[in-house]
PDB file of C-alpha atoms in Angstrom:
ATOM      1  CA  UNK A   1      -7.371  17.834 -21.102  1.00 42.00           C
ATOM      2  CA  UNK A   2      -8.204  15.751 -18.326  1.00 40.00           C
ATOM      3  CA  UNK A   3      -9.945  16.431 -14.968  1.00 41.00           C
ATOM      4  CA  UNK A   4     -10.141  14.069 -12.301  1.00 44.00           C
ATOM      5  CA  UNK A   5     -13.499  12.398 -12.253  1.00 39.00           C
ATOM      6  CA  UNK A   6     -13.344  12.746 -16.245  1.00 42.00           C
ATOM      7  CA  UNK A   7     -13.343   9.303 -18.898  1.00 57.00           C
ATOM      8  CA  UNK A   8     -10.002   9.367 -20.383  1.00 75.00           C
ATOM      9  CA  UNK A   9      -9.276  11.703 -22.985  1.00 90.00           C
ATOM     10  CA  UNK A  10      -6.817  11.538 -26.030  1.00 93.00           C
ATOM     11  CA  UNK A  11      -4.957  13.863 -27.579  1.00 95.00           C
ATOM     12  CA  UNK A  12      -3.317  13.461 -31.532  1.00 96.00           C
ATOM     13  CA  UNK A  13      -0.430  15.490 -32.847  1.00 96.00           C
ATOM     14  CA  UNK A  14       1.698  15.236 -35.350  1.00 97.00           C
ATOM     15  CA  UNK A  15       5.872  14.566 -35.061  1.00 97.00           C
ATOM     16  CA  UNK A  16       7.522  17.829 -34.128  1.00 97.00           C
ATOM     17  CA  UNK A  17       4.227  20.208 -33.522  1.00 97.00           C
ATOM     18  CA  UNK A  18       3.948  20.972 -30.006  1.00 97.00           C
ATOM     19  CA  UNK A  19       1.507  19.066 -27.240  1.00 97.00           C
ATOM     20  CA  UNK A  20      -0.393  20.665 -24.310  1.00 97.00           C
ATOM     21  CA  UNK A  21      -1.799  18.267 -21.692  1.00 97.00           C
ATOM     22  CA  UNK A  22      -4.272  19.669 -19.303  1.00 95.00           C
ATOM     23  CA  UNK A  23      -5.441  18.739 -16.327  1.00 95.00           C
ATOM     24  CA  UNK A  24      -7.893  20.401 -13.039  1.00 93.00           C
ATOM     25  CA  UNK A  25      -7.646  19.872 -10.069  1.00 89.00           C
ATOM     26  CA  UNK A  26     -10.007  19.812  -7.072  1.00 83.00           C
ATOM     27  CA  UNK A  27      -8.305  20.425  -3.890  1.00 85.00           C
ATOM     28  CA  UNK A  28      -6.935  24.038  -3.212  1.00 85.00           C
ATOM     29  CA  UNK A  29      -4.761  22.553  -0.539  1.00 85.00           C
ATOM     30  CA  UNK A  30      -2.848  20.565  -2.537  1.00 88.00           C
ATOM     31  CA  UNK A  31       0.939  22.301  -2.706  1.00 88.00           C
ATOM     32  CA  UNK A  32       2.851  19.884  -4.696  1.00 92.00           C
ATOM     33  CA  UNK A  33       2.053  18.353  -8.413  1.00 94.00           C
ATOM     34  CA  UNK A  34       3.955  15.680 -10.550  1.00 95.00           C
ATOM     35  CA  UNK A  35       3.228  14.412 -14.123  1.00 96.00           C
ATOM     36  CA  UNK A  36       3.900  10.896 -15.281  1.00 96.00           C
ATOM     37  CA  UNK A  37       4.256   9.453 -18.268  1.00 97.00           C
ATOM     38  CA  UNK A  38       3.017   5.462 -18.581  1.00 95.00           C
ATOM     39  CA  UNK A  39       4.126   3.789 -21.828  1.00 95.00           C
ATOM     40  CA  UNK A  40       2.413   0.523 -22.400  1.00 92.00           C
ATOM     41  CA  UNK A  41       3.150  -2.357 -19.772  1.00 90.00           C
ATOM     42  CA  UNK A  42       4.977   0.332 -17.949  1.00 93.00           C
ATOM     43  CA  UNK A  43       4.939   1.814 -14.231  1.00 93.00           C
ATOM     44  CA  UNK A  44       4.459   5.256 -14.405  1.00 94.00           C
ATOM     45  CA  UNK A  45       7.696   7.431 -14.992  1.00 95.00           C
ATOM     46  CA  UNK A  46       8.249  10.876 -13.251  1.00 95.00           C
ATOM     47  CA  UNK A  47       8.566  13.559 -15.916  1.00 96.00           C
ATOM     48  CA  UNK A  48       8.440  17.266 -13.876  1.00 96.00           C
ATOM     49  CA  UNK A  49       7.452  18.485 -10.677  1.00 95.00           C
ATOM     50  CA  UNK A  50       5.867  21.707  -9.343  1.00 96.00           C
ATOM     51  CA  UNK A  51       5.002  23.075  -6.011  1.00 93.00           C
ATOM     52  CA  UNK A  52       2.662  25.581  -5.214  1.00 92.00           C
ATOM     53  CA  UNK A  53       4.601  28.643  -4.892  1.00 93.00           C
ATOM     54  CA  UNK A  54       5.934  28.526  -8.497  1.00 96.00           C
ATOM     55  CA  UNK A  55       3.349  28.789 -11.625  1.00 96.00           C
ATOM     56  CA  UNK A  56       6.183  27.602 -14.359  1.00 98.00           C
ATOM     57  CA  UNK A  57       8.833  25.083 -14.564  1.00 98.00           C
ATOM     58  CA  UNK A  58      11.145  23.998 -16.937  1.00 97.00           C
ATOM     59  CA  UNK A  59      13.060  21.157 -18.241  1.00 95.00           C
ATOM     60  CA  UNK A  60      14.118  19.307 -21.276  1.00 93.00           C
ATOM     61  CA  UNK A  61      11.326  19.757 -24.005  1.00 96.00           C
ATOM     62  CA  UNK A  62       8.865  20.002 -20.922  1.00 98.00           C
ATOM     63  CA  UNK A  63       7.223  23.124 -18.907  1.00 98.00           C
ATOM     64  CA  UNK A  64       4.706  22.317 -16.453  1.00 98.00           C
ATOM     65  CA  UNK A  65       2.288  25.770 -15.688  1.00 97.00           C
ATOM     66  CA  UNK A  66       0.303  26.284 -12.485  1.00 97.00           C
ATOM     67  CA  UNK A  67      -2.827  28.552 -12.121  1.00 95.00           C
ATOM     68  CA  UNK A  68      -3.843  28.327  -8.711  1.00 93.00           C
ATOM     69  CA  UNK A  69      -6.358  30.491  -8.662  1.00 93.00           C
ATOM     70  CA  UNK A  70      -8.744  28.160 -11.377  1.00 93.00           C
ATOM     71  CA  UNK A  71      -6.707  25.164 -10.153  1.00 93.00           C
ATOM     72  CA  UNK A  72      -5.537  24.099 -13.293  1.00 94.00           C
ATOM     73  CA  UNK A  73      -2.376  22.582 -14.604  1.00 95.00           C
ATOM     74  CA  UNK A  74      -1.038  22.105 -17.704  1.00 97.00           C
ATOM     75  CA  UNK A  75       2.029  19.959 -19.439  1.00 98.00           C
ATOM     76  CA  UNK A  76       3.543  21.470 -22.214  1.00 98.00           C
ATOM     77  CA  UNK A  77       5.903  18.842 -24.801  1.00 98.00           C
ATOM     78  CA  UNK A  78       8.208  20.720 -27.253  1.00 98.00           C
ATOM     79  CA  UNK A  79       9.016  19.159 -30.322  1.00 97.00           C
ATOM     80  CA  UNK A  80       6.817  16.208 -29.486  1.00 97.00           C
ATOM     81  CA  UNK A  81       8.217  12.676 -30.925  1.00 97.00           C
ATOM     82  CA  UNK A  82       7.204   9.643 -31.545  1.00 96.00           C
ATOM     83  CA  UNK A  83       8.412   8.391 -28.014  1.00 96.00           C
ATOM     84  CA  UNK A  84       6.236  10.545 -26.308  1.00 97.00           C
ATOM     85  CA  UNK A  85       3.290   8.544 -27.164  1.00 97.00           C
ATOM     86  CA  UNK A  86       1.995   7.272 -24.068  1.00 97.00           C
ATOM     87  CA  UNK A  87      -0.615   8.278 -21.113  1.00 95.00           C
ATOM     88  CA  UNK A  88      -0.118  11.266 -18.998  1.00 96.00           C
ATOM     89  CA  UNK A  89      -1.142  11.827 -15.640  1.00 94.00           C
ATOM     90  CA  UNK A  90      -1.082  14.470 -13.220  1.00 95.00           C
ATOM     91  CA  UNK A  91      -0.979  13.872  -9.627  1.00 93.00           C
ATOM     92  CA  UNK A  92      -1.534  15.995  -6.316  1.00 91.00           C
ATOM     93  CA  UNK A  93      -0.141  15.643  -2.924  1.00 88.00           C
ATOM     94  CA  UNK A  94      -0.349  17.542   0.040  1.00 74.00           C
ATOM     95  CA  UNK A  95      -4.344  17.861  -0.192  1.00 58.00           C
ATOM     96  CA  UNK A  96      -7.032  17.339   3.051  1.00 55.00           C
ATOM     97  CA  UNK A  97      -5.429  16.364   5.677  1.00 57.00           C
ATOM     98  CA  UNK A  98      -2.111  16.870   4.596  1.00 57.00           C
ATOM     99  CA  UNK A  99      -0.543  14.007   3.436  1.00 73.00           C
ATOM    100  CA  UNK A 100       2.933  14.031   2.374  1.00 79.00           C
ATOM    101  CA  UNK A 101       2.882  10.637   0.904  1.00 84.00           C
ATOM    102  CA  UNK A 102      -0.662   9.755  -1.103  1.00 87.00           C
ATOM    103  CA  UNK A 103      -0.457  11.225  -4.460  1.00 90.00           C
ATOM    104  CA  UNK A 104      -3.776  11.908  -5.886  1.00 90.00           C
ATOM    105  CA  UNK A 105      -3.791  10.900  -9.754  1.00 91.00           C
ATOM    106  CA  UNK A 106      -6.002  11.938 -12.681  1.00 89.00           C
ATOM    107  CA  UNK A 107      -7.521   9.347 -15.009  1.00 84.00           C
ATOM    108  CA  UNK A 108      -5.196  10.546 -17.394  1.00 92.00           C
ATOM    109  CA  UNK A 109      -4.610  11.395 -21.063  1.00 95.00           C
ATOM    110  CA  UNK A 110      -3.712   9.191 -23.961  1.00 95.00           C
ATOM    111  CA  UNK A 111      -0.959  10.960 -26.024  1.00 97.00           C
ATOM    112  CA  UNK A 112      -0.569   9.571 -29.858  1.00 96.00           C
ATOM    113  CA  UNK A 113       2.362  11.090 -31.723  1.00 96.00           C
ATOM    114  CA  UNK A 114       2.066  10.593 -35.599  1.00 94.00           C
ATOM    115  CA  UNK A 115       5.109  10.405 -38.035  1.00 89.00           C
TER     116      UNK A 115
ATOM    117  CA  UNK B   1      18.467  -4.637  -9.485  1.00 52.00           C
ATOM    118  CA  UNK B   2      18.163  -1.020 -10.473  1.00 77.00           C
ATOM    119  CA  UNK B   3      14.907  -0.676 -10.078  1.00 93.00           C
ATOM    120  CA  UNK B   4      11.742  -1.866  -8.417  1.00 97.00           C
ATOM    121  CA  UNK B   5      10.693  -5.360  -9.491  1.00 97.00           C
ATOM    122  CA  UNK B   6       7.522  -6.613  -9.370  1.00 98.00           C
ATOM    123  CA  UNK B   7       6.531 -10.551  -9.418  1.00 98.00           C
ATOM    124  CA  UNK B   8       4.643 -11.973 -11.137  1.00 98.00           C
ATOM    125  CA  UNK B   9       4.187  -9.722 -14.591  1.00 97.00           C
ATOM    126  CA  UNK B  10       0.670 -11.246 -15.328  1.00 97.00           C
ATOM    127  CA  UNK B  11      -1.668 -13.445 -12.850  1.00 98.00           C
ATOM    128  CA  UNK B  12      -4.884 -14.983 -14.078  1.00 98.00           C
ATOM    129  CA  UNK B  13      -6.623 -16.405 -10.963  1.00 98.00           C
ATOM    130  CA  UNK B  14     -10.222 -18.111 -10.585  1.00 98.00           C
ATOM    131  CA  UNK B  15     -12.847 -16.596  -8.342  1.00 98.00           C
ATOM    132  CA  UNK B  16     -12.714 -17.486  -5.292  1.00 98.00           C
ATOM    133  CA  UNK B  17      -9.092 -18.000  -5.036  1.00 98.00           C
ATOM    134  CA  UNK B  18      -6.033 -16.045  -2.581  1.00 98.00           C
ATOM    135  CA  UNK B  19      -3.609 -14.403  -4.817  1.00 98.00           C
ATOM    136  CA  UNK B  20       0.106 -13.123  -3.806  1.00 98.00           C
ATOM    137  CA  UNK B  21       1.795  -9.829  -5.355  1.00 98.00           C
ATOM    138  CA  UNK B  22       5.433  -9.366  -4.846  1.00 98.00           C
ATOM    139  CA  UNK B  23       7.258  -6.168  -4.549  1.00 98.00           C
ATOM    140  CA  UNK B  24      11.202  -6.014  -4.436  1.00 97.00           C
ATOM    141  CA  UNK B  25      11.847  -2.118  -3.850  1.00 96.00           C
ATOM    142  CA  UNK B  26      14.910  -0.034  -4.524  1.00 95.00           C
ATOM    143  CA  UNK B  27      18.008  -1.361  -2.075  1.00 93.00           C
ATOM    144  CA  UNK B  28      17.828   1.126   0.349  1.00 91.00           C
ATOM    145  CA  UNK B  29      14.565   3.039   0.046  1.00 93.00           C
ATOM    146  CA  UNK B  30      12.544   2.796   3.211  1.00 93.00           C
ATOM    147  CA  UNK B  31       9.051   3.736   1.917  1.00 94.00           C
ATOM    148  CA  UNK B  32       6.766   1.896  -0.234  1.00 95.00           C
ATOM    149  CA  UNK B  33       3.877   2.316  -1.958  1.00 95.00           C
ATOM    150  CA  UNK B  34       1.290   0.069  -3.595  1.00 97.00           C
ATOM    151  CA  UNK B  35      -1.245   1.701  -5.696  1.00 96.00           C
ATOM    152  CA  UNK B  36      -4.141  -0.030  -8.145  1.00 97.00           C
ATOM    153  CA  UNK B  37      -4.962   0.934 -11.864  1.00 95.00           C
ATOM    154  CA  UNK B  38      -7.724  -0.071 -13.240  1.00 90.00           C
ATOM    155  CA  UNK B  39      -8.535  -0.273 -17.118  1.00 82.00           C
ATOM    156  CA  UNK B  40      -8.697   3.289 -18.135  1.00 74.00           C
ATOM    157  CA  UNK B  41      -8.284   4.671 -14.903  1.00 78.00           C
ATOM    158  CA  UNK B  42      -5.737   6.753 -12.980  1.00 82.00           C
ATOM    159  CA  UNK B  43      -3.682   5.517  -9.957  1.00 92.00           C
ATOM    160  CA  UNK B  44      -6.123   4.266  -6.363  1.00 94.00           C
ATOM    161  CA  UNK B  45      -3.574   4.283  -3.628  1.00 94.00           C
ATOM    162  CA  UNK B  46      -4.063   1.603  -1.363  1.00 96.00           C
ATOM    163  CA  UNK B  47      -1.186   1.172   1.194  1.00 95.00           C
ATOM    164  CA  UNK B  48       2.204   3.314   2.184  1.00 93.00           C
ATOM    165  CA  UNK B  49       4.857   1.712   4.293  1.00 94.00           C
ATOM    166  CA  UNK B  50       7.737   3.469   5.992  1.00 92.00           C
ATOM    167  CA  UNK B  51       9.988   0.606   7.007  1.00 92.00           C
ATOM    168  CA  UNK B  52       8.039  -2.395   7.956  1.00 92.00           C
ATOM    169  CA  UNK B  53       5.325  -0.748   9.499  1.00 92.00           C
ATOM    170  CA  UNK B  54       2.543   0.529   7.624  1.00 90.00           C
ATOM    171  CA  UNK B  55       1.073   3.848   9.039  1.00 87.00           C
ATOM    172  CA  UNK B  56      -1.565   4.365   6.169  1.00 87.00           C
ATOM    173  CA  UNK B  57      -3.772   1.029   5.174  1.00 90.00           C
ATOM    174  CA  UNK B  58      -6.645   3.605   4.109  1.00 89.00           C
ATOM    175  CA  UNK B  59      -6.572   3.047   0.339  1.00 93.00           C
ATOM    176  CA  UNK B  60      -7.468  -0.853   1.294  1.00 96.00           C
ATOM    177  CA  UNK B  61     -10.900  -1.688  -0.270  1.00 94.00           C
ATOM    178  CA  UNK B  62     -11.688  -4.122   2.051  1.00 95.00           C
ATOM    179  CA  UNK B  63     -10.975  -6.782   4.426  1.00 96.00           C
ATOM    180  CA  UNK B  64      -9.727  -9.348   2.081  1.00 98.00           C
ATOM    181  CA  UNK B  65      -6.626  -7.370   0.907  1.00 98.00           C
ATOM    182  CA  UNK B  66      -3.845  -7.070   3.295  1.00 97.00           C
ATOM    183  CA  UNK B  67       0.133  -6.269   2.595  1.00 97.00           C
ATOM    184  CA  UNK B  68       3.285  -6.335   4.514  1.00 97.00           C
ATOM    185  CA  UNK B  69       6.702  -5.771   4.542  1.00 96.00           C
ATOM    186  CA  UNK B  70       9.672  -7.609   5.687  1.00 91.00           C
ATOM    187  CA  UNK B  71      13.396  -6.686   6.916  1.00 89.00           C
ATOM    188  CA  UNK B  72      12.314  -2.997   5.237  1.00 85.00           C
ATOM    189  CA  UNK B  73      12.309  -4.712   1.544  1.00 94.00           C
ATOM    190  CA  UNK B  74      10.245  -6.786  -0.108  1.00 97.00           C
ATOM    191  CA  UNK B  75       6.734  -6.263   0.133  1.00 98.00           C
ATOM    192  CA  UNK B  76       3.705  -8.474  -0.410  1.00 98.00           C
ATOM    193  CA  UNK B  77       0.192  -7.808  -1.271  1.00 98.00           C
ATOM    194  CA  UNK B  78      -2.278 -10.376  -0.548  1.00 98.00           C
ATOM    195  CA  UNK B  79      -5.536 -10.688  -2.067  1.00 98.00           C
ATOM    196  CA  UNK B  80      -8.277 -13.336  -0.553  1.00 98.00           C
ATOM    197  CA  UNK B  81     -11.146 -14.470  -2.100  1.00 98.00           C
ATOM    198  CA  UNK B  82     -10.815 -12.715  -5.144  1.00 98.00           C
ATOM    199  CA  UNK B  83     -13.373 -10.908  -6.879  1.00 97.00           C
ATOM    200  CA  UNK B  84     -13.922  -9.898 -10.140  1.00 96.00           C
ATOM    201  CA  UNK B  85     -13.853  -6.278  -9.570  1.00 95.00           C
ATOM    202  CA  UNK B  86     -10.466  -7.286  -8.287  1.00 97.00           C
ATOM    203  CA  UNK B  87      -9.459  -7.386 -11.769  1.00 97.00           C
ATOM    204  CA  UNK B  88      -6.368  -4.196 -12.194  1.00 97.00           C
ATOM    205  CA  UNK B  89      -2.415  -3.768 -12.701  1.00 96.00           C
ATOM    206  CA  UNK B  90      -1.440  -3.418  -9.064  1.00 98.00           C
ATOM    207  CA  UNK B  91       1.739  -0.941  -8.648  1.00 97.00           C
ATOM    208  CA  UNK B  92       4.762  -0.275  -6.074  1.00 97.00           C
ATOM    209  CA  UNK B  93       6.461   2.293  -5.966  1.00 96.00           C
ATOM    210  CA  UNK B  94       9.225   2.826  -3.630  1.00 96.00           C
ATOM    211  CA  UNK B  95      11.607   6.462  -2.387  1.00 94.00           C
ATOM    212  CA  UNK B  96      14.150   6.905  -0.153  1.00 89.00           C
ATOM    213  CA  UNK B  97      12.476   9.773   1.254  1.00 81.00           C
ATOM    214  CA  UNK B  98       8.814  10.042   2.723  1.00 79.00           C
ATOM    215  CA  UNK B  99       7.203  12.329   0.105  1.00 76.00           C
ATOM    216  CA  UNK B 100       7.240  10.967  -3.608  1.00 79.00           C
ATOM    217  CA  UNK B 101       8.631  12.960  -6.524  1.00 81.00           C
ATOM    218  CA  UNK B 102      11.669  12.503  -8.610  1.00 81.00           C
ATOM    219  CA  UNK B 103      13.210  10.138  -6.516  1.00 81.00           C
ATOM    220  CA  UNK B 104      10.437   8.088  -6.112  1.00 88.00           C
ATOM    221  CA  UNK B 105      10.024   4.868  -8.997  1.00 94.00           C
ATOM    222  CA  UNK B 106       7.334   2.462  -9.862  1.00 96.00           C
ATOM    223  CA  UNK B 107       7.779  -0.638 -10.578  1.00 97.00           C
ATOM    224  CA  UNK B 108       6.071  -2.306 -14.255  1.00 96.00           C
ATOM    225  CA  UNK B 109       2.722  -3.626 -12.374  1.00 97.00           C
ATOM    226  CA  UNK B 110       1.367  -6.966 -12.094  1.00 98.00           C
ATOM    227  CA  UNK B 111      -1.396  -7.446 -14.179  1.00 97.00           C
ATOM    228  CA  UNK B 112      -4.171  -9.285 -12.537  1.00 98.00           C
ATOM    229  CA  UNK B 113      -7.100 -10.849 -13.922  1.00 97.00           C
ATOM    230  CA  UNK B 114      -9.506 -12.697 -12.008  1.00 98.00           C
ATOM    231  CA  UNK B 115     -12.184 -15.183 -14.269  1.00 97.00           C
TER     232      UNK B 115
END
């Protein structure tokens, strides 16, 4: 998983098991996270959100998990395919002093899908 | 366009020299973002514009990089004397709200290398 402050990790599946991204953050105040996906020579893409009063959240092959209380987050791919090679970040918002605007990014994790 | 367009793709640039990054945000989204990736490394934000004006310049390393925004589009990001260490994919991103998240996009980057 990846921490912010951490190199960049990497993570290997193979086609159709299932991937778990991690990530830690460091500021307790932060009440609003977002993971990206970057594919190569790309801008970062929003996959899910999650704000601090939920600890799961659901979408299409994705569920993001919260623990507040060790400040950790987690990305969960069902099914993972090929396509979902790419890096991963997770990003914070809402940290010291309350910004509503500056997200916060990991250094993010390199996702490689084999067929 | 559909989405945010950034110009040019790729820059090479001697040391020394004043570079130019263009931004064309999503028609109608007032804020803007410009954040810098370096190689292996998550998202540094650098500047946030609501509009034309530019409440947040924080994320600005120094003195030589400078941005603004005109008639609440297009955006510019100005680098003098370049440096090395000035070397990154530089990223908008623009919403039509304040706070990023799903309705927020990035742009594909500029990719600039200084020699």
């Amino acid at each position: 998983g990846e921490s912010v402050g951490l190199h960049l990790p990497t993570l290997s599946v193979q086609e159709g098991d299932n991937s778990i991204i991690n990530c830690a953050y460091s500021n307790s105040a932060s009440d609003y996270f977002i993971w990206y996906k970057q594919e190569s020579g790309k801008g970062p893409q929003f996959i899910i959100d999650i704000r601090s009063n939920m600890d799961k959240r659901q979408g299409q092959r994705v569920t993001v998990l919260l623990n507040k209380t060790v400040k950790h987050l987690s990305l969960q791919i069902a099914a993972t395919q090929p396509g979902d090679s790419a890096v991963y970040f997770c990003a914070e918002l809402g940290g010291s002093g309350g910004s509503n605007y500056k997200l916060t990014f990991g250094k993010g994790t390199l996702l490689t899908v084999n067929p | 366009g559909a989405g945010v367009s950034q110009s040019p793709s790729n820059k090479v640039t001697e040391k020394g020299k004043d570079v130019e990054l263009r931004c064309d945000p999503i028609s109608g989204h007032t804020a803007l973002y410009w954040y810098r990736q370096s190689l292996g490394q998550g998202l540094e934000f650098l500047i946030y514009f609501q509009g034309n004006s530019a409440p947040d310049k924080s994320g600005l390393p120094s003195d030589r990089f400078s941005a603004e925004r005109t008639g609440g589009s297009v955006s510019t990001l100005t680098i003098q004397r370049t440096q090395q260490e000035d070397s990154a994919v530089y990223l908008c991103a623009s919403s039509l709200l304040t706070s990023p998240g799903p309705e927020a996009f990035f742009g594909q980057g500029t990719r600039l290398t200084v020699v």
